[in-house]
Coordinates of N, CA and C and ligand atoms in Angstrom, one line a residue:
M578 N -63.0 -38.3 -13.1 CA -62.8 -37.5 -11.9 C -62.0 -36.2 -12.3
Q579 N -61.0 -36.3 -13.2 CA -60.2 -35.2 -13.4 C -60.9 -34.1 -14.2
N580 N -61.9 -34.4 -14.9 CA -62.6 -33.4 -15.7 C -63.1 -32.3 -14.9
N581 N -63.7 -32.6 -13.7 CA -64.3 -31.6 -12.9 C -63.3 -31.2 -11.8
L582 N -62.1 -31.6 -11.8 CA -61.2 -31.3 -10.8 C -60.3 -30.1 -11.2
R583 N -60.4 -29.0 -10.4 CA -59.6 -27.9 -10.8 C -58.5 -27.6 -9.7
V584 N -59.0 -27.5 -8.5 CA -58.0 -27.1 -7.4 C -58.2 -28.0 -6.2
V585 N -57.1 -28.6 -5.7 CA -57.2 -29.3 -4.4 C -56.3 -28.4 -3.5
T586 N -56.9 -28.1 -2.3 CA -56.1 -27.2 -1.4 C -55.6 -28.1 -0.3
L587 N -54.3 -27.8 0.1 CA -53.7 -28.5 1.2 C -53.0 -27.4 2.1
D588 N -53.6 -27.2 3.2 CA -53.1 -26.2 4.2 C -52.7 -26.8 5.5
G589 N -51.9 -26.1 6.2 CA -51.5 -26.5 7.6 C -50.3 -25.8 8.0
P590 N -49.9 -26.0 9.3 CA -48.7 -25.3 9.9 C -47.4 -25.8 9.3
A591 N -46.3 -25.1 9.7 CA -45.0 -25.5 9.2 C -44.6 -26.9 9.7
G592 N -44.0 -27.7 8.9 CA -43.4 -28.9 9.3 C -44.4 -30.1 9.4
V593 N -45.6 -29.9 8.8 CA -46.6 -30.9 9.0 C -46.6 -32.0 7.9
G594 N -45.7 -31.8 7.0 CA -45.6 -32.8 5.9 C -46.3 -32.4 4.6
K595 N -46.8 -31.1 4.5 CA -47.6 -30.7 3.4 C -46.9 -30.9 2.1
T596 N -45.6 -30.5 2.0 CA -44.9 -30.5 0.7 C -44.9 -31.9 0.2
T597 N -44.4 -32.9 1.0 CA -44.3 -34.3 0.5 C -45.6 -34.8 0.1
L598 N -46.7 -34.5 0.8 CA -48.0 -35.0 0.5 C -48.6 -34.3 -0.7
A599 N -48.4 -33.0 -0.8 CA -49.0 -32.2 -1.9 C -48.4 -32.7 -3.2
K600 N -47.1 -32.9 -3.2 CA -46.4 -33.4 -4.5 C -47.0 -34.8 -4.8
R601 N -47.1 -35.6 -3.8 CA -47.6 -37.0 -4.1 C -49.0 -37.0 -4.6
V602 N -49.8 -36.2 -4.0 CA -51.2 -36.2 -4.4 C -51.3 -35.6 -5.8
A603 N -50.5 -34.6 -6.1 CA -50.5 -34.0 -7.5 C -50.1 -35.1 -8.5
Q604 N -49.0 -35.8 -8.1 CA -48.5 -36.9 -9.0 C -49.6 -37.9 -9.2
E605 N -50.3 -38.4 -8.1 CA -51.3 -39.4 -8.3 C -52.5 -38.9 -9.1
L606 N -52.8 -37.6 -9.0 CA -53.9 -37.1 -9.8 C -53.5 -36.5 -11.2
S607 N -52.2 -36.6 -11.4 CA -51.6 -36.1 -12.7 C -52.0 -34.6 -12.9
I608 N -51.8 -33.8 -11.9 CA -52.0 -32.4 -12.0 C -50.8 -31.7 -11.4
A609 N -50.7 -30.4 -11.6 CA -49.6 -29.6 -11.1 C -49.6 -29.4 -9.6
Y610 N -48.4 -29.2 -9.1 CA -48.2 -28.9 -7.6 C -47.8 -27.5 -7.5
L611 N -48.5 -26.7 -6.7 CA -48.1 -25.3 -6.5 C -47.7 -25.0 -5.0
D612 N -46.4 -24.7 -4.8 CA -45.8 -24.4 -3.5 C -46.0 -22.9 -3.2
T613 N -47.1 -22.5 -2.6 CA -47.3 -21.0 -2.4 C -46.3 -20.5 -1.3
G614 N -45.8 -21.4 -0.4 CA -44.9 -20.9 0.6 C -43.6 -20.4 -0.1
A615 N -43.2 -21.1 -1.2 CA -42.0 -20.7 -2.0 C -42.2 -19.2 -2.5
M616 N -43.5 -18.9 -2.8 CA -43.7 -17.5 -3.4 C -43.4 -16.5 -2.2
F617 N -43.9 -16.8 -1.0 CA -43.7 -15.9 0.1 C -42.2 -15.9 0.5
R618 N -41.6 -17.0 0.3 CA -40.1 -17.1 0.6 C -39.3 -16.2 -0.3
I619 N -39.7 -16.3 -1.6 CA -39.0 -15.5 -2.6 C -39.1 -14.0 -2.2
F620 N -40.3 -13.6 -1.9 CA -40.4 -12.1 -1.5 C -39.7 -11.8 -0.2
G621 N -39.7 -12.8 0.8 CA -39.0 -12.6 2.0 C -37.5 -12.4 1.7
W622 N -37.0 -13.3 0.9 CA -35.6 -13.3 0.6 C -35.2 -12.1 -0.2
K623 N -36.0 -11.7 -1.2 CA -35.6 -10.5 -2.1 C -35.8 -9.2 -1.3
F624 N -36.9 -9.1 -0.5 CA -37.2 -7.8 0.1 C -36.5 -7.6 1.4
G625 N -36.2 -8.7 2.1 CA -35.4 -8.7 3.4 C -36.2 -8.1 4.5
E626 N -35.5 -7.7 5.5 CA -36.1 -7.2 6.8 C -36.8 -5.9 6.6
A627 N -36.4 -5.2 5.6 CA -36.9 -3.8 5.4 C -38.4 -3.8 5.0
A628 N -38.8 -5.0 4.4 CA -40.2 -5.0 3.8 C -41.3 -4.4 4.7
P629 N -41.4 -4.7 6.0 CA -42.5 -4.2 6.7 C -42.5 -2.6 6.9
T630 N -41.3 -2.0 6.6 CA -41.2 -0.6 6.8 C -41.4 0.1 5.4
M631 N -41.6 -0.6 4.3 CA -41.8 0.0 3.0 C -43.2 0.5 2.9
S632 N -43.4 1.5 2.1 CA -44.7 2.0 1.8 C -45.4 1.0 0.8
E633 N -46.7 1.1 0.7 CA -47.4 0.3 -0.2 C -46.9 0.4 -1.7
Q634 N -46.7 1.7 -2.0 CA -46.2 2.0 -3.4 C -44.8 1.3 -3.6
E635 N -43.9 1.4 -2.6 CA -42.6 0.8 -2.8 C -42.7 -0.7 -3.0
L636 N -43.6 -1.3 -2.1 CA -43.8 -2.7 -2.2 C -44.3 -3.1 -3.5
E637 N -45.3 -2.4 -4.0 CA -45.9 -2.7 -5.3 C -44.9 -2.6 -6.4
A638 N -44.0 -1.6 -6.3 CA -43.0 -1.5 -7.3 C -42.0 -2.7 -7.3
H639 N -41.7 -3.1 -6.1 CA -40.8 -4.3 -6.0 C -41.5 -5.6 -6.5
I640 N -42.8 -5.7 -6.1 CA -43.5 -6.9 -6.5 C -43.7 -7.0 -8.0
A641 N -43.9 -5.9 -8.6 CA -44.1 -5.9 -10.1 C -42.9 -6.4 -10.9
Q642 N -41.7 -6.5 -10.2 CA -40.5 -7.0 -10.9 C -40.5 -8.5 -11.0
Y643 N -41.4 -9.2 -10.3 CA -41.3 -10.6 -10.3 C -42.5 -11.3 -10.9
A644 N -42.3 -12.1 -11.9 CA -43.3 -12.9 -12.6 C -43.2 -14.4 -12.3
F645 N -44.2 -15.0 -11.7 CA -44.2 -16.4 -11.4 C -44.8 -17.2 -12.5
S646 N -44.3 -18.4 -12.7 CA -45.0 -19.3 -13.6 C -44.8 -20.8 -13.1
L647 N -45.7 -21.6 -13.5 CA -45.7 -23.0 -13.1 C -45.8 -23.9 -14.3
S648 N -44.9 -24.9 -14.3 CA -44.9 -25.9 -15.4 C -44.8 -27.3 -14.8
G649 N -45.1 -28.3 -15.7 CA -45.0 -29.7 -15.3 C -46.1 -30.2 -14.4
I650 N -46.1 -31.5 -14.1 CA -47.1 -32.0 -13.2 C -46.4 -32.9 -12.1
G651 N -47.1 -33.1 -11.0 CA -46.7 -33.9 -9.9 C -45.3 -33.6 -9.4
F652 N -44.5 -34.6 -9.3 CA -43.1 -34.4 -8.8 C -42.3 -33.5 -9.7
K653 N -42.7 -33.5 -10.9 CA -41.9 -32.7 -11.9 C -42.4 -31.2 -12.1
S654 N -43.3 -30.8 -11.2 CA -43.8 -29.4 -11.2 C -42.7 -28.5 -10.9
V655 N -42.6 -27.4 -11.7 CA -41.5 -26.4 -11.4 C -42.1 -25.0 -11.3
L656 N -41.8 -24.4 -10.2 CA -42.2 -23.0 -10.0 C -41.0 -22.1 -10.4
S657 N -41.3 -21.2 -11.3 CA -40.2 -20.3 -11.7 C -40.5 -18.8 -11.4
V658 N -39.4 -18.1 -11.2 CA -39.6 -16.6 -11.1 C -38.8 -16.0 -12.2
N659 N -39.4 -15.1 -12.9 CA -38.8 -14.5 -14.1 C -38.0 -15.5 -14.9
G660 N -38.7 -16.7 -15.1 CA -38.1 -17.7 -16.0 C -37.1 -18.6 -15.3
T661 N -36.7 -18.4 -14.1 CA -35.7 -19.2 -13.4 C -36.3 -20.1 -12.4
P662 N -36.1 -21.4 -12.4 CA -36.7 -22.2 -11.4 C -36.3 -21.8 -10.0
V663 N -37.2 -21.9 -9.0 CA -36.9 -21.5 -7.6 C -36.0 -22.7 -7.1
G664 N -34.9 -22.3 -6.4 CA -33.9 -23.3 -6.0 C -33.9 -23.4 -4.4
D665 N -32.8 -24.0 -4.0 CA -32.7 -24.3 -2.5 C -32.3 -23.1 -1.7
E666 N -32.0 -22.0 -2.3 CA -31.5 -20.8 -1.6 C -32.6 -20.3 -0.7
I667 N -33.8 -20.7 -0.9 CA -34.9 -20.1 -0.1 C -35.3 -21.1 1.0
R668 N -34.6 -22.3 1.1 CA -35.0 -23.3 2.1 C -34.3 -23.2 3.4
T669 N -34.2 -22.0 4.0 CA -33.5 -21.9 5.2 C -34.5 -21.4 6.3
E670 N -34.2 -21.6 7.5 CA -35.1 -21.0 8.6 C -35.1 -19.5 8.6
E671 N -34.0 -18.9 8.2 CA -33.9 -17.4 8.1 C -34.9 -16.9 7.0
V672 N -34.8 -17.5 5.9 CA -35.8 -17.1 4.8 C -37.2 -17.4 5.2
A673 N -37.4 -18.5 5.9 CA -38.8 -18.8 6.4 C -39.3 -17.7 7.3
A674 N -38.4 -17.2 8.2 CA -38.9 -16.2 9.1 C -39.2 -14.9 8.3
L675 N -38.3 -14.6 7.3 CA -38.6 -13.4 6.5 C -39.9 -13.6 5.7
A676 N -40.1 -14.8 5.3 CA -41.4 -15.1 4.5 C -42.6 -14.8 5.4
S677 N -42.5 -15.3 6.6 CA -43.6 -15.2 7.6 C -43.8 -13.7 7.9
S678 N -42.8 -12.9 7.8 CA -42.9 -11.5 8.1 C -43.6 -10.7 6.9
V679 N -43.1 -11.1 5.6 CA -43.8 -10.4 4.5 C -45.2 -10.9 4.3
A680 N -45.5 -12.1 4.8 CA -46.8 -12.7 4.6 C -47.9 -12.0 5.4
K681 N -47.4 -11.1 6.3 CA -48.4 -10.3 7.1 C -48.9 -9.0 6.3
L682 N -48.2 -8.7 5.2 CA -48.4 -7.5 4.5 C -49.5 -7.7 3.5
P683 N -50.6 -6.9 3.6 CA -51.8 -7.1 2.7 C -51.4 -6.9 1.2
V684 N -50.5 -6.0 0.9 CA -50.1 -5.8 -0.5 C -49.5 -7.1 -1.1
V685 N -48.6 -7.7 -0.3 CA -48.0 -8.9 -0.7 C -49.0 -10.0 -0.9
R686 N -49.9 -10.2 0.1 CA -50.9 -11.3 0.1 C -51.8 -11.1 -1.1
D687 N -52.3 -9.8 -1.3 CA -53.2 -9.6 -2.5 C -52.5 -9.9 -3.8
A688 N -51.2 -9.5 -3.9 CA -50.5 -9.7 -5.2 C -50.4 -11.2 -5.4
L689 N -50.0 -12.0 -4.4 CA -49.8 -13.4 -4.6 C -51.1 -14.1 -4.8
K690 N -52.2 -13.6 -4.1 CA -53.5 -14.3 -4.3 C -53.9 -14.2 -5.8
R691 N -53.7 -13.0 -6.4 CA -54.0 -12.8 -7.8 C -53.2 -13.8 -8.7
V692 N -51.9 -13.9 -8.4 CA -51.0 -14.7 -9.2 C -51.5 -16.2 -9.0
Q693 N -51.8 -16.6 -7.8 CA -52.2 -18.0 -7.6 C -53.5 -18.3 -8.3
R694 N -54.4 -17.4 -8.3 CA -55.7 -17.6 -9.0 C -55.5 -17.7 -10.5
E695 N -54.6 -16.8 -10.9 CA -54.3 -16.7 -12.4 C -53.7 -18.1 -12.8
I696 N -52.8 -18.6 -12.0 CA -52.1 -19.9 -12.4 C -53.2 -21.0 -12.5
S697 N -54.2 -20.9 -11.5 CA -55.2 -22.0 -11.5 C -56.2 -21.9 -12.7
T698 N -56.1 -20.8 -13.4 CA -56.9 -20.7 -14.7 C -56.2 -21.4 -15.8
Q699 N -54.9 -21.7 -15.6 CA -54.2 -22.3 -16.7 C -54.0 -23.8 -16.5
T700 N -54.1 -24.3 -15.3 CA -53.9 -25.7 -15.0 C -54.6 -26.2 -13.8
S701 N -55.0 -27.4 -13.7 CA -55.5 -28.0 -12.5 C -54.3 -28.1 -11.5
L702 N -54.5 -28.0 -10.2 CA -53.4 -28.0 -9.3 C -53.7 -28.4 -7.9
V703 N -52.7 -28.9 -7.2 CA -52.8 -29.0 -5.8 C -52.0 -27.8 -5.2
A704 N -52.8 -27.0 -4.5 CA -52.2 -25.7 -4.0 C -51.9 -25.9 -2.5
E705 N -50.6 -25.8 -2.2 CA -50.1 -26.0 -0.8 C -49.8 -24.7 -0.1
G706 N -50.3 -24.5 1.1 CA -50.0 -23.2 1.8 C -50.7 -23.1 3.1
R707 N -51.1 -21.9 3.4 CA -51.8 -21.6 4.7 C -53.2 -21.2 4.6
D708 N -53.5 -20.5 3.5 CA -54.9 -19.9 3.3 C -55.4 -20.4 1.9
M709 N -55.0 -21.5 1.4 CA -55.5 -21.9 0.1 C -57.0 -22.2 0.1
G710 N -57.4 -23.0 1.1 CA -58.9 -23.3 1.2 C -59.7 -22.2 1.8
S711 N -59.1 -21.4 2.7 CA -59.9 -20.4 3.4 C -60.1 -19.1 2.6
V712 N -59.0 -18.7 1.9 CA -59.1 -17.4 1.2 C -58.9 -17.4 -0.3
V713 N -57.9 -18.1 -0.8 CA -57.5 -18.0 -2.2 C -58.4 -18.8 -3.1
F714 N -58.8 -20.1 -2.6 CA -59.6 -20.9 -3.4 C -60.8 -21.4 -2.6
P715 N -61.7 -20.4 -2.2 CA -62.8 -20.8 -1.3 C -63.8 -21.8 -1.9
T716 N -63.8 -21.9 -3.2 CA -64.8 -22.8 -3.9 C -64.2 -24.1 -4.3
A717 N -62.9 -24.3 -3.9 CA -62.3 -25.6 -4.3 C -63.1 -26.8 -3.8
R718 N -63.1 -27.8 -4.6 CA -64.0 -29.0 -4.3 C -63.4 -29.8 -3.2
Y719 N -62.0 -30.0 -3.3 CA -61.3 -30.8 -2.3 C -60.4 -29.9 -1.5
K720 N -60.7 -29.9 -0.2 CA -59.9 -29.1 0.7 C -59.4 -29.9 1.9
F721 N -58.1 -29.8 2.2 CA -57.5 -30.6 3.3 C -56.7 -29.6 4.2
F722 N -56.8 -29.9 5.5 CA -56.0 -29.2 6.5 C -55.3 -30.2 7.3
L723 N -54.0 -30.2 7.3 CA -53.2 -31.1 8.1 C -52.7 -30.5 9.3
D724 N -52.7 -31.2 10.4 CA -52.2 -30.6 11.7 C -51.4 -31.7 12.4
A725 N -50.6 -31.2 13.4 CA -49.8 -32.1 14.3 C -49.3 -31.2 15.3
T726 N -48.9 -31.7 16.5 CA -48.3 -30.9 17.5 C -47.0 -30.3 17.1
A727 N -46.6 -29.2 17.7 CA -45.3 -28.6 17.4 C -44.2 -29.5 17.7
E728 N -44.3 -30.3 18.8 CA -43.3 -31.2 19.2 C -43.1 -32.3 18.1
E729 N -44.2 -32.8 17.6 CA -44.1 -33.9 16.6 C -43.5 -33.3 15.3
R730 N -43.9 -32.1 14.9 CA -43.4 -31.5 13.7 C -41.9 -31.2 13.8
G731 N -41.5 -30.7 15.0 CA -40.1 -30.5 15.3 C -39.3 -31.7 15.2
S732 N -39.8 -32.8 15.8 CA -39.0 -34.0 15.8 C -38.9 -34.6 14.4
R733 N -39.9 -34.4 13.5 CA -39.8 -34.9 12.1 C -38.7 -34.1 11.4
R734 N -38.8 -32.8 11.6 CA -37.8 -31.9 11.0 C -36.4 -32.3 11.4
F735 N -36.2 -32.5 12.7 CA -34.9 -32.9 13.3 C -34.4 -34.2 12.7
N736 N -35.3 -35.2 12.5 CA -34.9 -36.4 11.9 C -34.5 -36.2 10.4
Q737 N -35.2 -35.4 9.7 CA -34.9 -35.1 8.3 C -33.5 -34.5 8.2
L738 N -33.2 -33.5 9.1 CA -31.9 -32.9 9.0 C -30.8 -33.9 9.4
Q739 N -31.0 -34.7 10.4 CA -30.0 -35.7 10.7 C -29.8 -36.7 9.6
E740 N -30.8 -37.1 8.9 CA -30.7 -38.0 7.8 C -29.8 -37.3 6.7
M741 N -30.0 -36.0 6.5 CA -29.2 -35.3 5.5 C -27.8 -35.0 6.0
G742 N -27.5 -35.4 7.3 CA -26.1 -35.2 7.9 C -25.9 -33.7 8.2
K743 N -27.1 -33.0 8.4 CA -26.9 -31.5 8.8 C -27.1 -31.4 10.3
P744 N -26.4 -30.4 10.9 CA -26.5 -30.1 12.3 C -27.9 -29.8 12.7
A745 N -28.4 -30.2 13.8 CA -29.8 -29.9 14.2 C -29.9 -29.9 15.7
D746 N -30.7 -29.0 16.2 CA -30.9 -28.8 17.6 C -32.5 -28.9 17.8
L747 N -32.9 -30.0 18.4 CA -34.3 -30.3 18.5 C -35.1 -29.1 19.2
D748 N -34.6 -28.7 20.4 CA -35.3 -27.6 21.1 C -35.4 -26.4 20.3
L749 N -34.3 -26.0 19.6 CA -34.3 -24.8 18.8 C -35.3 -24.9 17.7
I750 N -35.4 -26.1 17.0 CA -36.3 -26.3 15.9 C -37.8 -26.2 16.4
I751 N -38.0 -26.7 17.6 CA -39.4 -26.7 18.1 C -39.8 -25.2 18.5
T752 N -38.8 -24.5 19.0 CA -39.0 -23.1 19.3 C -39.3 -22.3 18.1
Q753 N -38.5 -22.5 17.0 CA -38.7 -21.8 15.7 C -40.1 -22.1 15.1
I754 N -40.5 -23.4 15.2 CA -41.8 -23.8 14.7 C -42.9 -23.1 15.5
K755 N -42.8 -23.0 16.8 CA -43.8 -22.4 17.6 C -43.9 -20.9 17.3
E756 N -42.7 -20.3 17.0 CA -42.7 -18.8 16.7 C -43.4 -18.6 15.4
R757 N -43.1 -19.4 14.4 CA -43.7 -19.3 13.1 C -45.2 -19.6 13.2
D758 N -45.6 -20.6 14.0 CA -47.0 -20.9 14.2 C -47.7 -19.6 14.7
M759 N -47.1 -19.0 15.7 CA -47.7 -17.8 16.3 C -47.9 -16.7 15.3
Q760 N -46.8 -16.4 14.5 CA -47.0 -15.4 13.5 C -48.1 -15.7 12.5
D761 N -48.1 -17.0 12.1 CA -49.1 -17.4 11.0 C -50.5 -17.5 11.5
R762 N -50.7 -17.9 12.8 CA -52.0 -18.0 13.3 C -52.6 -16.7 13.8
T763 N -51.8 -15.8 14.2 CA -52.3 -14.6 14.8 C -52.4 -13.4 13.9
R764 N -51.8 -13.5 12.7 CA -51.9 -12.3 11.9 C -53.3 -12.0 11.5
S765 N -53.5 -10.6 11.3 CA -54.9 -10.2 11.1 C -55.5 -10.6 9.8
I766 N -54.6 -10.7 8.8 CA -55.1 -11.0 7.4 C -54.7 -12.4 7.0
A767 N -55.7 -13.2 6.6 CA -55.5 -14.6 6.1 C -54.7 -15.4 7.1
P768 N -55.1 -15.4 8.4 CA -54.4 -16.3 9.4 C -54.5 -17.7 9.0
L769 N -53.5 -18.5 9.5 CA -53.5 -19.9 9.3 C -54.8 -20.5 10.0
I770 N -55.7 -21.0 9.3 CA -56.9 -21.5 9.9 C -57.6 -22.5 8.9
A771 N -58.2 -23.5 9.4 CA -58.8 -24.5 8.5 C -60.1 -23.8 7.9
A772 N -60.3 -24.0 6.6 CA -61.6 -23.5 6.0 C -62.7 -24.3 6.7
K773 N -63.9 -23.7 6.8 CA -65.0 -24.4 7.5 C -65.3 -25.7 6.8
D774 N -65.1 -25.8 5.5 CA -65.5 -27.0 4.8 C -64.3 -27.9 4.5
A775 N -63.1 -27.6 5.1 CA -61.9 -28.5 4.9 C -62.0 -29.8 5.6
N776 N -61.4 -30.8 5.0 CA -61.2 -32.1 5.7 C -60.0 -32.0 6.6
I777 N -60.2 -32.0 7.9 CA -59.0 -31.9 8.8 C -58.4 -33.2 9.2
I778 N -57.1 -33.3 9.0 CA -56.5 -34.6 9.3 C -55.4 -34.4 10.3
D779 N -55.5 -35.0 11.5 CA -54.5 -34.9 12.5 C -53.4 -35.9 12.2
T780 N -52.2 -35.5 11.9 CA -51.2 -36.4 11.4 C -50.3 -36.9 12.5
T781 N -50.5 -36.4 13.8 CA -49.6 -36.7 14.9 C -49.3 -38.2 15.0
E782 N -50.3 -39.0 14.8 CA -50.1 -40.5 15.0 C -49.9 -41.2 13.7
L783 N -49.9 -40.5 12.6 CA -49.8 -41.1 11.2 C -48.5 -40.9 10.6
D784 N -48.1 -41.9 9.8 CA -46.9 -41.7 8.9 C -47.4 -41.1 7.6
I785 N -46.4 -40.8 6.7 CA -46.8 -40.1 5.4 C -47.7 -41.0 4.7
E786 N -47.5 -42.3 4.7 CA -48.3 -43.3 3.9 C -49.8 -43.2 4.4
G787 N -49.9 -43.2 5.8 CA -51.2 -43.1 6.4 C -52.0 -41.8 6.0
V788 N -51.3 -40.7 6.0 CA -51.9 -39.5 5.6 C -52.3 -39.5 4.1
F789 N -51.4 -40.0 3.3 CA -51.6 -40.0 1.9 C -52.9 -40.9 1.6
T790 N -53.0 -42.0 2.2 CA -54.2 -42.9 2.1 C -55.4 -42.2 2.5
A791 N -55.3 -41.5 3.7 CA -56.5 -40.8 4.2 C -57.0 -39.7 3.2
I792 N -56.0 -39.0 2.6 CA -56.4 -38.0 1.6 C -57.0 -38.6 0.3
M793 N -56.3 -39.6 -0.2 CA -56.8 -40.2 -1.5 C -58.1 -40.9 -1.3
D794 N -58.5 -41.3 -0.1 CA -59.8 -41.9 0.1 C -60.9 -41.0 -0.3
F795 N -60.7 -39.7 -0.2 CA -61.7 -38.7 -0.5 C -62.0 -38.7 -2.0
F796 N -61.1 -39.2 -2.8 CA -61.2 -39.1 -4.3 C -61.9 -40.3 -4.8
E797 N -62.2 -41.3 -4.0 CA -62.7 -42.5 -4.5 C -64.3 -42.5 -4.5
Ligands
LIG1978 O1 -44.8 -23.3 3.6 P1 -43.5 -22.6 3.9 O2 -43.0 -22.9 5.2 O3 -42.5 -22.6 2.8 O4 -44.0 -21.0 4.0 C1 -43.2 -20.0 4.5 C2 -44.1 -18.9 5.2 O5 -44.8 -18.3 4.2 C3 -45.1 -19.4 6.2 O6 -44.6 -19.5 7.5 C4 -46.2 -18.4 6.1 O7 -45.9 -17.3 7.0 C5 -46.1 -17.9 4.7 N1 -47.2 -18.5 3.9 C6 -48.4 -17.9 3.9 N2 -49.4 -18.3 3.1 C7 -49.2 -19.3 2.3 C8 -48.0 -20.0 2.2 C9 -47.0 -19.5 3.1 O8 -48.6 -16.9 4.7 N3 -50.2 -19.7 1.5

């Protein structure tokens, strides 16, 4: 199976469980896991709110300062920027909103698309994101699109935060998820949408185990 396996795409909206599943699928298949959301988060975090007002030349000059690389497989996959592994500093709702905002910029999307494709020439991988199956890897053999209602995704996130002992406001989380959905689904370039040939899995009634089994069934 692995000889002809190059790229598995896993797309879907915020909070649907993509990261947990993508890492697990990569581990099971012994291939790398690529978190493309982290790439947009890095640019959102580094460029800040000013990004949408920058000229294309300015943005290109900023983008050129960052080199991404991917090492390891499965749970041990590590995405680095300029040689430093990406850390938890990008895992906040503020950075997520900035990421969503830079993700609308064609220059940013084009640059990251090139980097993502380049990485896929070096290693087989599970690529997690919004447009992996539809735009970046249209010829991928295995494509998955996960979905669930905003309320369900919000309550999963709420439970995660509570388990970590972090303060959480369910209504606020659901509102933020809906806002990010809106930005991601309505942008004119590479909107969040299932590729025509993607396997769509509605996870609303499934736990992680159920979704994992549903995905792995396609590989047998
Ligand atoms: O997946 P994550 O929540 O980390 O992604 C952060 C934001 O980056 C998303 O809300 C989306 O706007 C953007 N993104 C994207 N295309 C991808 C991955 C992420 O537009 N392939």
